[in-house]
Coordinates of N, CA and C in Angstrom, one line a residue:
M248 N -9.5 -30.5 -0.2 CA -10.1 -29.2 0.6 C -10.1 -28.1 -0.7
N249 N -11.1 -27.3 -0.4 CA -11.3 -26.2 -1.3 C -10.1 -25.4 -1.3
Q250 N -9.6 -24.9 -2.6 CA -8.4 -24.2 -2.7 C -8.3 -23.0 -1.8
A251 N -9.5 -22.2 -2.1 CA -9.4 -20.9 -1.3 C -9.4 -21.1 0.3
K252 N -10.1 -22.2 0.7 CA -9.9 -22.3 2.2 C -8.4 -22.8 2.7
T253 N -7.6 -23.6 1.6 CA -6.2 -24.0 1.9 C -5.5 -22.6 2.1
W254 N -5.6 -21.8 1.0 CA -5.0 -20.4 1.1 C -5.2 -19.7 2.5
D255 N -6.5 -19.8 2.8 CA -6.7 -19.0 4.3 C -6.1 -19.8 5.4
K256 N -6.2 -21.2 5.3 CA -5.4 -21.8 6.3 C -3.9 -21.8 6.3
V257 N -3.5 -21.7 5.3 CA -1.9 -21.5 5.2 C -1.6 -19.9 5.6
D258 N -2.4 -18.8 5.3 CA -2.1 -17.6 6.0 C -2.1 -17.6 7.4
Q259 N -3.2 -18.3 7.8 CA -3.3 -18.4 9.5 C -2.0 -19.2 9.9
Y260 N -1.7 -20.1 9.4 CA -0.5 -21.0 9.9 C 0.9 -19.9 9.9
V261 N 1.0 -19.0 8.9 CA 2.2 -18.3 8.8 C 2.0 -17.0 9.9
I262 N 0.9 -16.7 10.0 CA 0.5 -15.6 11.0 C 0.8 -15.9 12.3
E263 N 0.4 -17.1 12.6 CA 0.3 -17.7 14.1 C 1.8 -18.0 14.2
R264 N 2.8 -18.4 13.4 CA 4.1 -18.8 13.7 C 5.0 -17.6 13.4
L265 N 4.7 -16.7 12.7 CA 5.7 -15.6 12.5 C 5.3 -14.2 12.7
I266 N 4.0 -13.8 13.0 CA 3.6 -12.6 13.3 C 3.2 -12.7 14.7
P267 N 3.9 -11.9 15.8 CA 3.5 -11.9 17.1 C 2.1 -11.3 17.4
H268 N 1.4 -11.8 18.3 CA 0.2 -11.3 18.5 C 0.3 -9.6 18.8
D269 N -0.5 -8.9 18.4 CA -0.4 -7.4 18.5 C -1.7 -6.7 18.6
A270 N -1.8 -6.3 20.1 CA -3.3 -5.9 20.6 C -3.5 -4.6 19.8
V271 N -2.7 -3.7 19.5 CA -2.9 -2.5 18.9 C -3.4 -3.0 17.3
L272 N -2.7 -3.6 16.7 CA -3.2 -3.9 15.5 C -4.5 -4.5 15.3
E273 N -4.8 -5.5 16.0 CA -6.1 -6.0 16.3 C -7.1 -5.0 16.5
Q274 N -6.9 -4.0 17.5 CA -7.9 -2.9 17.9 C -8.1 -1.9 16.5
V275 N -7.0 -1.8 15.7 CA -7.1 -0.9 14.6 C -8.1 -1.7 13.6
L276 N -7.9 -3.2 13.3 CA -8.9 -3.8 12.5 C -10.3 -3.7 13.1
F277 N -10.4 -3.9 14.4 CA -11.7 -4.0 14.9 C -12.4 -2.5 14.8
A278 N -11.6 -1.4 15.1 CA -12.1 -0.1 14.6 C -12.5 0.2 13.3
N279 N -11.9 -0.2 12.3 CA -12.1 -0.1 11.0 C -13.4 -0.7 10.8
H280 N -13.6 -1.9 11.3 CA -14.8 -2.8 11.1 C -15.9 -2.1 11.7
Q281 N -15.7 -1.5 12.9 CA -16.9 -0.9 13.6 C -17.2 0.4 12.8
A282 N -16.3 1.0 12.1 CA -16.8 2.2 11.6 C -17.2 2.0 10.0
G283 N -17.2 0.7 9.8 CA -18.0 0.3 8.4 C -17.1 0.5 7.2
L284 N -15.6 0.7 7.4 CA -14.7 0.7 6.3 C -14.8 -0.7 5.5
P285 N -14.5 -0.7 4.4 CA -14.4 -2.0 3.7 C -13.2 -2.8 4.1
A286 N -13.3 -4.1 4.2 CA -12.4 -5.0 4.7 C -11.4 -5.3 3.6
I287 N -10.7 -4.4 3.3 CA -9.6 -4.6 2.2 C -8.2 -4.1 2.7
D288 N -8.0 -4.2 3.9 CA -6.6 -3.9 4.5 C -5.7 -5.1 3.9
V289 N -4.3 -4.9 3.9 CA -3.6 -5.8 3.8 C -3.7 -6.8 4.9
T290 N -3.4 -8.2 4.7 CA -3.1 -9.1 5.6 C -1.9 -8.9 6.8
P291 N -2.1 -9.5 7.9 CA -1.0 -9.3 8.6 C 0.4 -9.7 8.2
N292 N 0.4 -10.8 7.3 CA 1.7 -11.1 6.8 C 2.1 -10.2 5.7
Q293 N 1.0 -9.7 4.9 CA 1.4 -8.6 4.1 C 2.0 -7.4 4.6
G294 N 1.4 -7.0 5.9 CA 1.8 -5.9 6.6 C 3.3 -6.0 7.1
K295 N 3.4 -7.1 7.5 CA 4.8 -7.5 8.0 C 5.8 -7.4 6.9
L296 N 5.4 -7.7 5.5 CA 6.3 -7.8 4.5 C 6.5 -6.3 4.3
L297 N 5.6 -5.4 4.3 CA 5.9 -3.9 3.9 C 6.8 -3.3 5.0
N298 N 6.5 -4.0 6.4 CA 7.5 -3.6 7.3 C 8.9 -3.9 7.1
L299 N 9.1 -5.2 6.7 CA 10.4 -5.6 6.5 C 11.3 -4.9 5.1
L300 N 10.3 -4.6 4.3 CA 10.8 -3.9 3.1 C 11.4 -2.5 3.4
V301 N 10.6 -2.0 4.1 CA 11.0 -0.7 4.8 C 12.3 -0.7 5.5
Q302 N 12.5 -1.7 6.3 CA 13.7 -1.9 6.9 C 14.9 -2.3 6.3
M303 N 14.6 -3.0 5.1 CA 15.6 -3.4 4.3 C 16.1 -2.4 3.5
K304 N 15.3 -1.5 3.2 CA 15.5 -0.1 2.3 C 16.3 0.8 3.3
G305 N 16.0 0.6 4.6 CA 16.6 1.8 5.4 C 15.7 3.0 5.3
A306 N 14.5 3.0 4.9 CA 13.8 4.3 4.4 C 13.6 5.2 5.6
R307 N 13.8 6.5 5.3 CA 13.5 7.4 6.3 C 12.1 8.4 5.9
R308 N 11.9 8.3 4.6 CA 10.7 9.1 4.2 C 9.8 8.0 3.4
I309 N 8.6 7.9 3.8 CA 7.5 7.1 3.0 C 6.4 7.8 2.5
L310 N 6.0 7.6 1.3 CA 4.5 7.9 0.7 C 3.6 6.9 0.4
E311 N 2.6 6.9 1.2 CA 1.5 5.9 0.9 C 0.4 6.7 0.2
I312 N -0.2 6.1 -0.9 CA -1.3 6.7 -1.4 C -2.3 5.6 -1.3
G313 N -3.3 6.0 -0.5 CA -4.6 5.1 -0.1 C -4.2 4.8 1.4
T314 N -4.9 5.4 2.2 CA -4.7 5.0 3.8 C -5.6 4.2 4.2
L315 N -7.1 4.2 3.9 CA -8.1 3.6 4.3 C -8.0 3.9 5.9
G316 N -8.0 2.7 7.0 CA -8.0 2.9 8.1 C -6.5 3.1 8.7
G317 N -5.6 3.1 8.0 CA -4.3 3.2 8.5 C -3.5 1.8 8.9
Y318 N -4.0 0.7 8.8 CA -3.5 -0.5 9.0 C -2.0 -0.6 8.4
S319 N -2.0 -0.4 7.1 CA -0.7 -0.6 6.4 C 0.2 0.5 6.8
T320 N -0.5 1.5 7.0 CA 0.2 2.9 7.4 C 1.2 2.6 8.7
I321 N 0.5 1.8 9.6 CA 1.0 1.7 10.9 C 2.4 0.7 10.8
W322 N 2.0 -0.5 10.0 CA 3.1 -1.4 9.8 C 4.1 -0.7 9.3
M323 N 4.1 -0.1 8.1 CA 5.3 0.9 7.7 C 6.1 1.9 8.6
A324 N 5.0 2.6 9.2 CA 5.7 3.6 10.1 C 6.5 3.0 11.2
R325 N 6.2 2.0 11.7 CA 6.9 1.2 12.8 C 8.3 0.8 12.4
A326 N 8.5 0.8 11.1 CA 10.0 0.5 10.7 C 10.7 1.6 10.4
L327 N 10.2 2.9 10.5 CA 10.9 4.3 10.6 C 11.7 4.5 11.7
P328 N 13.1 5.3 11.5 CA 13.5 5.8 12.7 C 12.8 6.8 13.4
I329 N 13.2 7.3 14.5 CA 12.4 8.2 15.3 C 12.3 9.6 14.7
D330 N 13.2 10.0 13.7 CA 13.1 11.2 13.0 C 12.6 11.0 11.5
G331 N 11.9 9.9 11.2 CA 11.4 9.7 9.9 C 10.2 10.2 9.6
Q332 N 9.5 10.0 8.6 CA 8.3 10.8 8.2 C 7.5 9.9 7.2
L333 N 6.2 9.6 7.6 CA 5.3 9.1 6.6 C 4.1 10.0 6.2
I334 N 4.0 10.2 4.9 CA 2.7 11.0 4.4 C 1.9 10.0 3.7
T335 N 0.6 10.1 4.3 CA -0.3 9.2 3.5 C -1.5 10.0 3.2
L336 N -2.0 9.3 1.9 CA -3.1 10.3 1.3 C -4.4 9.6 1.2
E337 N -5.4 10.2 1.6 CA -6.8 9.5 1.8 C -8.0 10.5 1.4
L338 N -8.8 10.0 0.4 CA -9.9 10.6 -0.3 C -10.9 10.9 0.6
D339 N -11.3 9.9 1.6 CA -12.4 9.8 2.4 C -12.3 10.4 3.7
P340 N -13.0 11.5 4.0 CA -12.9 12.1 5.5 C -13.0 11.3 6.6
L341 N -14.0 10.3 6.5 CA -14.3 9.4 7.5 C -13.2 8.5 7.6
H342 N -12.7 7.8 6.6 CA -11.5 6.9 6.6 C -10.3 7.7 7.3
A343 N -10.2 8.9 6.9 CA -9.0 9.6 7.5 C -9.2 9.9 8.9
Q344 N -10.5 10.1 9.4 CA -10.8 10.2 10.8 C -10.4 9.1 11.6
V345 N -10.9 7.9 11.1 CA -10.7 6.5 11.5 C -9.2 6.3 11.8
A346 N -8.5 6.6 10.5 CA -7.0 6.2 10.5 C -6.4 7.2 11.4
Q347 N -6.6 8.4 11.6 CA -5.9 9.2 12.9 C -6.2 8.7 14.1
A348 N -7.2 8.3 14.3 CA -7.7 7.6 15.8 C -6.6 6.5 15.9
N349 N -6.5 5.6 14.8 CA -5.7 4.5 14.9 C -4.2 4.8 15.0
I350 N -3.8 5.7 14.5 CA -2.4 6.4 14.5 C -2.1 6.6 15.8
T351 N -3.0 7.4 16.5 CA -3.0 8.0 17.8 C -2.7 6.7 18.8
L352 N -3.7 5.7 18.5 CA -3.7 4.6 19.2 C -2.2 3.7 19.3
A353 N -1.6 4.0 18.0 CA -0.4 3.1 17.9 C 0.7 4.2 18.3
Q354 N 0.4 5.3 18.9 CA 1.6 6.2 19.4 C 2.4 6.6 18.3
L355 N 2.0 6.8 17.0 CA 2.7 7.2 15.9 C 2.5 8.7 15.4
D356 N 1.9 9.3 16.1 CA 1.4 10.7 15.5 C 2.7 11.6 15.2
G357 N 3.7 11.5 15.6 CA 4.9 12.1 15.4 C 5.6 11.7 14.0
L358 N 5.4 10.6 13.6 CA 5.8 10.2 12.2 C 4.9 10.2 11.2
I359 N 3.7 10.3 11.4 CA 2.9 10.1 10.2 C 1.8 11.4 10.0
T360 N 1.7 11.8 8.9 CA 0.7 13.0 8.5 C -0.4 12.5 7.3
I361 N -1.5 12.6 7.7 CA -2.6 12.2 6.6 C -2.8 13.6 6.0
R362 N -2.8 13.3 4.8 CA -3.5 14.5 3.8 C -4.8 14.0 3.3
V363 N -5.8 15.0 3.5 CA -7.0 14.4 3.2 C -7.6 15.1 1.8
G364 N -8.1 14.3 1.0 CA -8.6 14.9 -0.4 C -8.2 14.1 -1.5
D365 N -8.6 14.6 -2.8 CA -8.1 13.8 -3.9 C -6.6 13.6 -4.0
A366 N -6.2 12.4 -4.2 CA -4.9 12.1 -4.2 C -4.1 12.9 -5.2
L367 N -4.5 12.9 -6.4 CA -4.0 13.6 -7.5 C -3.7 15.1 -7.2
A368 N -4.9 15.7 -6.5 CA -4.8 17.1 -6.2 C -3.6 17.4 -5.1
Q369 N -3.8 16.4 -4.1 CA -2.7 16.3 -3.1 C -1.3 16.4 -3.6
L370 N -1.2 15.4 -4.5 CA 0.2 15.2 -5.0 C 0.6 16.5 -5.8
A371 N -0.3 17.1 -6.4 CA 0.1 18.4 -7.3 C 0.4 19.6 -6.4
Q372 N -0.4 19.5 -5.3 CA -0.1 20.6 -4.2 C 1.2 20.2 -3.4
M373 N 1.5 18.9 -3.3 CA 2.8 18.6 -2.7 C 4.1 19.1 -3.4
K374 N 3.8 19.0 -4.7 CA 4.8 19.5 -5.8 C 5.0 20.9 -5.7
D375 N 4.0 21.7 -5.6 CA 4.2 23.3 -5.5 C 4.7 23.6 -4.2
E376 N 4.5 22.7 -3.0 CA 5.0 23.0 -1.8 C 6.4 22.6 -1.6
G377 N 7.0 22.0 -2.7 CA 8.5 21.6 -2.7 C 8.8 20.5 -2.0
V378 N 7.7 19.7 -1.5 CA 7.9 18.4 -0.7 C 9.1 17.5 -1.5
Q379 N 10.0 17.0 -0.5 CA 11.1 16.3 -1.0 C 11.0 15.0 -1.4
P380 N 11.8 14.3 -2.1 CA 11.4 13.0 -2.5 C 11.5 11.9 -1.4
F381 N 11.0 10.6 -1.7 CA 10.7 9.7 -0.7 C 11.6 8.5 -1.2
D382 N 11.9 7.9 0.0 CA 12.8 6.5 -0.1 C 11.7 5.3 -0.4
F383 N 10.5 5.3 -0.2 CA 9.6 4.1 -0.2 C 8.4 4.8 -0.4
I384 N 7.4 4.2 -1.5 CA 6.5 4.6 -2.0 C 5.5 3.4 -2.2
F385 N 4.2 3.4 -1.4 CA 3.4 2.4 -1.5 C 2.0 2.9 -2.1
I386 N 1.4 2.5 -3.5 CA 0.4 2.6 -4.1 C -0.7 1.7 -3.9
D387 N -1.7 2.2 -3.1 CA -2.7 1.2 -2.8 C -4.0 1.9 -2.9
A388 N -4.4 2.6 -3.8 CA -5.7 3.4 -4.1 C -6.4 3.0 -5.2
D389 N -7.4 3.9 -5.7 CA -8.1 3.4 -6.7 C -7.5 2.9 -8.0
K390 N -7.7 1.8 -8.4 CA -6.9 1.3 -9.5 C -6.9 1.9 -11.0
P391 N -8.2 2.6 -11.2 CA -8.1 3.3 -12.5 C -6.9 4.4 -12.7
N392 N -6.6 4.9 -11.4 CA -5.6 6.2 -11.5 C -4.3 5.5 -11.2
N393 N -4.0 4.2 -11.3 CA -2.6 3.6 -11.1 C -1.6 4.3 -12.0
P394 N -1.9 4.5 -13.2 CA -0.9 5.0 -14.1 C -0.4 6.5 -13.6
N395 N -1.4 7.3 -13.1 CA -1.2 8.6 -12.8 C -0.6 8.6 -11.4
Y396 N -0.9 7.7 -10.4 CA 0.0 7.5 -9.3 C 1.2 7.1 -9.5
L397 N 1.6 6.3 -10.5 CA 2.9 5.9 -10.8 C 3.7 7.1 -11.2
K398 N 3.1 8.0 -12.2 CA 4.0 9.2 -12.6 C 4.2 10.0 -11.5
W399 N 3.4 10.2 -10.6 CA 3.6 11.1 -9.4 C 4.7 10.3 -8.6
A400 N 4.6 9.1 -8.2 CA 5.5 8.5 -7.5 C 6.9 8.6 -8.2
L401 N 7.1 8.5 -9.5 CA 8.4 8.8 -10.2 C 8.7 10.2 -9.9
H402 N 8.0 11.1 -10.0 CA 8.3 12.5 -9.6 C 8.9 12.5 -8.1
F403 N 8.3 11.9 -7.2 CA 8.8 11.9 -5.9 C 9.8 11.0 -5.5
S404 N 10.5 10.6 -6.5 CA 11.6 9.5 -6.3 C 13.1 10.0 -6.3
H405 N 13.9 9.4 -5.9 CA 15.3 9.5 -6.3 C 16.0 8.3 -6.5
P406 N 17.1 8.3 -7.1 CA 17.7 6.9 -7.4 C 17.8 6.0 -6.2
G407 N 17.3 4.8 -6.2 CA 17.0 3.7 -5.1 C 15.8 3.8 -4.5
T408 N 14.8 4.8 -4.9 CA 13.5 4.7 -4.3 C 12.8 3.4 -4.6
V409 N 12.3 2.7 -3.6 CA 11.5 1.5 -3.8 C 9.9 1.9 -4.0
I410 N 9.3 1.3 -5.1 CA 7.9 1.7 -5.2 C 7.1 0.3 -5.3
I411 N 6.0 0.3 -4.3 CA 5.4 -0.9 -4.4 C 3.9 -0.8 -4.9
G412 N 3.3 -1.5 -5.9 CA 1.9 -1.3 -6.2 C 1.4 -2.6 -5.7
D413 N 0.0 -2.3 -5.1 CA -0.8 -3.6 -4.8 C -1.9 -3.7 -5.7
N414 N -2.2 -5.1 -5.5 CA -3.5 -5.5 -6.2 C -3.3 -5.5 -7.8
V415 N -2.4 -5.9 -8.4 CA -2.1 -5.8 -9.7 C -2.3 -7.1 -10.6
I416 N -2.9 -8.2 -9.9 CA -3.1 -9.3 -10.6 C -4.8 -9.4 -10.8
R417 N -5.5 -9.1 -9.9 CA -7.0 -8.9 -10.0 C -7.5 -10.4 -10.3
D418 N -7.3 -11.4 -9.6 CA -7.9 -12.6 -9.9 C -7.6 -13.2 -11.3
G419 N -6.4 -12.8 -11.8 CA -5.8 -13.1 -13.0 C -6.5 -12.4 -14.4
E420 N -7.4 -11.3 -13.9 CA -8.0 -10.7 -14.9 C -7.0 -9.6 -15.9
V421 N -5.9 -9.4 -15.2 CA -4.9 -8.5 -15.8 C -4.5 -8.9 -17.1
I422 N -4.6 -10.3 -17.5 CA -4.3 -10.6 -18.8 C -5.4 -10.6 -19.8
N423 N -6.6 -10.1 -19.4 CA -7.9 -9.8 -20.0 C -7.8 -8.5 -20.8
A424 N -7.3 -8.4 -21.9 CA -7.1 -7.1 -22.6 C -8.7 -6.6 -22.9
N425 N -9.7 -7.2 -22.9 CA -11.0 -7.0 -23.2 C -11.8 -6.5 -22.1
S426 N -11.4 -6.8 -20.8 CA -12.1 -6.6 -19.5 C -12.6 -5.1 -19.6
Q427 N -13.8 -5.0 -19.2 CA -14.7 -3.7 -19.0 C -14.5 -3.2 -17.6
D428 N -13.8 -3.8 -16.7 CA -13.5 -3.3 -15.4 C -12.4 -2.1 -15.5
P429 N -12.7 -1.0 -15.2 CA -11.7 0.1 -15.2 C -10.7 0.0 -14.2
R430 N -10.9 -1.0 -13.3 CA -9.6 -1.2 -12.3 C -8.7 -2.2 -13.1
V431 N -9.2 -3.2 -13.7 CA -8.3 -3.9 -14.7 C -7.6 -3.2 -15.6
Q432 N -8.3 -2.3 -16.3 CA -7.7 -1.5 -17.4 C -6.7 -0.4 -16.6
G433 N -7.0 0.1 -15.4 CA -6.1 0.9 -14.8 C -4.7 0.1 -14.6
V434 N -4.8 -1.0 -14.1 CA -3.7 -1.9 -13.7 C -3.0 -2.3 -15.1
R435 N -3.6 -2.7 -16.1 CA -2.9 -2.8 -17.3 C -2.1 -1.8 -17.8
Q436 N -2.8 -0.4 -17.7 CA -2.0 0.6 -18.2 C -0.9 1.0 -17.3
F437 N -1.0 0.6 -16.0 CA 0.2 0.7 -15.0 C 1.4 -0.2 -15.4
Y438 N 1.0 -1.3 -15.7 CA 2.0 -2.2 -16.3 C 2.7 -1.8 -17.8
D439 N 2.0 -1.2 -18.6 CA 2.3 -0.5 -19.8 C 3.3 0.5 -19.4
L440 N 3.1 1.3 -18.5 CA 3.9 2.4 -18.3 C 5.3 2.1 -17.4
L441 N 5.2 1.0 -16.7 CA 6.4 0.5 -16.1 C 7.3 -0.1 -17.3
A442 N 6.8 -0.9 -18.3 CA 7.4 -1.3 -19.2 C 8.0 -0.3 -20.0
E443 N 7.4 0.8 -20.1 CA 7.9 1.8 -20.9 C 9.0 2.8 -20.4
Q444 N 9.0 2.8 -19.0 CA 9.8 3.8 -18.3 C 11.1 3.1 -18.0
S445 N 12.3 3.8 -18.6 CA 13.5 3.4 -18.3 C 14.2 3.8 -16.9
R446 N 13.4 4.6 -16.2 CA 14.0 5.0 -14.9 C 13.5 3.9 -13.7
I447 N 12.7 2.9 -14.1 CA 12.5 2.1 -12.9 C 12.7 0.4 -13.3
S448 N 13.1 -0.3 -12.8 CA 13.2 -1.8 -12.9 C 12.3 -2.4 -12.1
A449 N 11.4 -3.3 -12.5 CA 10.2 -3.7 -11.9 C 10.1 -5.3 -12.1
T450 N 9.3 -5.7 -11.1 CA 8.6 -7.2 -11.3 C 7.3 -7.3 -10.6
A451 N 6.6 -8.2 -10.9 CA 5.4 -8.5 -10.3 C 5.3 -10.0 -9.7
I452 N 4.7 -10.2 -8.6 CA 4.6 -11.4 -7.9 C 3.1 -11.7 -7.7
Q453 N 2.7 -12.7 -8.2 CA 1.4 -13.2 -7.7 C 1.3 -13.9 -6.3
T454 N 0.1 -13.6 -5.8 CA -0.1 -14.1 -4.3 C -1.5 -14.7 -4.3
V455 N -1.5 -15.6 -3.3 CA -2.8 -16.3 -2.9 C -2.8 -16.1 -1.5
G456 N -4.0 -16.2 -0.8 CA -4.2 -16.1 0.7 C -5.6 -15.7 1.0
S457 N -5.8 -15.5 2.2 CA -7.1 -15.1 2.8 C -7.7 -14.0 2.0
K458 N -7.1 -13.1 1.4 CA -7.8 -12.3 0.4 C -7.9 -12.7 -0.9
G459 N -7.6 -14.0 -1.2 CA -7.7 -14.5 -2.8 C -6.5 -14.4 -3.5
Y460 N -6.8 -14.3 -4.9 CA -5.7 -14.4 -5.8 C -5.4 -12.9 -6.4
D461 N -4.1 -12.6 -5.9 CA -3.5 -11.2 -6.5 C -2.3 -11.1 -6.6
G462 N -1.7 -10.1 -6.2 CA -0.5 -9.8 -6.4 C 0.1 -8.4 -6.3
F463 N 1.6 -8.1 -6.3 CA 2.0 -6.9 -6.3 C 3.2 -6.5 -7.1
V464 N 3.3 -5.4 -7.4 CA 4.6 -4.8 -8.3 C 5.6 -4.3 -7.3
L465 N 6.8 -4.7 -7.4 CA 8.0 -4.0 -6.6 C 8.9 -3.6 -7.7
G466 N 9.2 -2.3 -7.6 CA 10.4 -1.6 -8.5 C 11.2 -0.7 -7.6
I467 N 12.3 -0.5 -8.2 CA 13.4 0.3 -7.8 C 13.9 1.4 -8.9
V468 N 13.8 2.7 -8.6 CA 14.2 3.8 -9.5 C 15.6 3.8 -9.3
S469 N 16.1 3.8 -10.7 CA 17.4 4.1 -11.0 C 18.0 5.4 -11.3
S470 N 17.1 6.2 -11.5 CA 17.7 7.5 -12.0 C 16.3 8.7 -11.7

């Protein structure tokens, strides 16, 4: 059997047995498709992993850099307590509009705030506003800016904050120092910064599945 087809079938097997059918999340993905958003949402089993990690951390405050249509946003927000807060940053006004409708559909308006505009500008503005640190930070936006997002994530962290960075293997291209792809170079610089930073202890896990060959970074801030 073709390897990619095997990965896809295994993902479906896991989802069928461990991820209960969820009409709201299915509607969210359908709405994203209808609006023409790129099909780059996390998979259901990846969304469930984020949900479980938020629960394991006991997070009350989450920062997400990169909203798209709000699919991962909803997975994480569902793990928050009723007085929790999730702030998510999205560059594209159309994506933000679709995400807001999806969040309303999921009845999570009270927990989630979408900030629309350039993420680096939004993060600087949040600093000026005195926004408090977060317990859990998910970085899943434009990869060339990953190093900058990590610097801001560390700014908005406290000891024990969990930081997740998605899409950090890039079909194995991450080991290609000569890659001309700015996304690959952004991810490589992300690793370099993680290696240099004494404030965070991190690892990376390779993944295969219906979205191909990739992986994620998981780190915990120590100071």
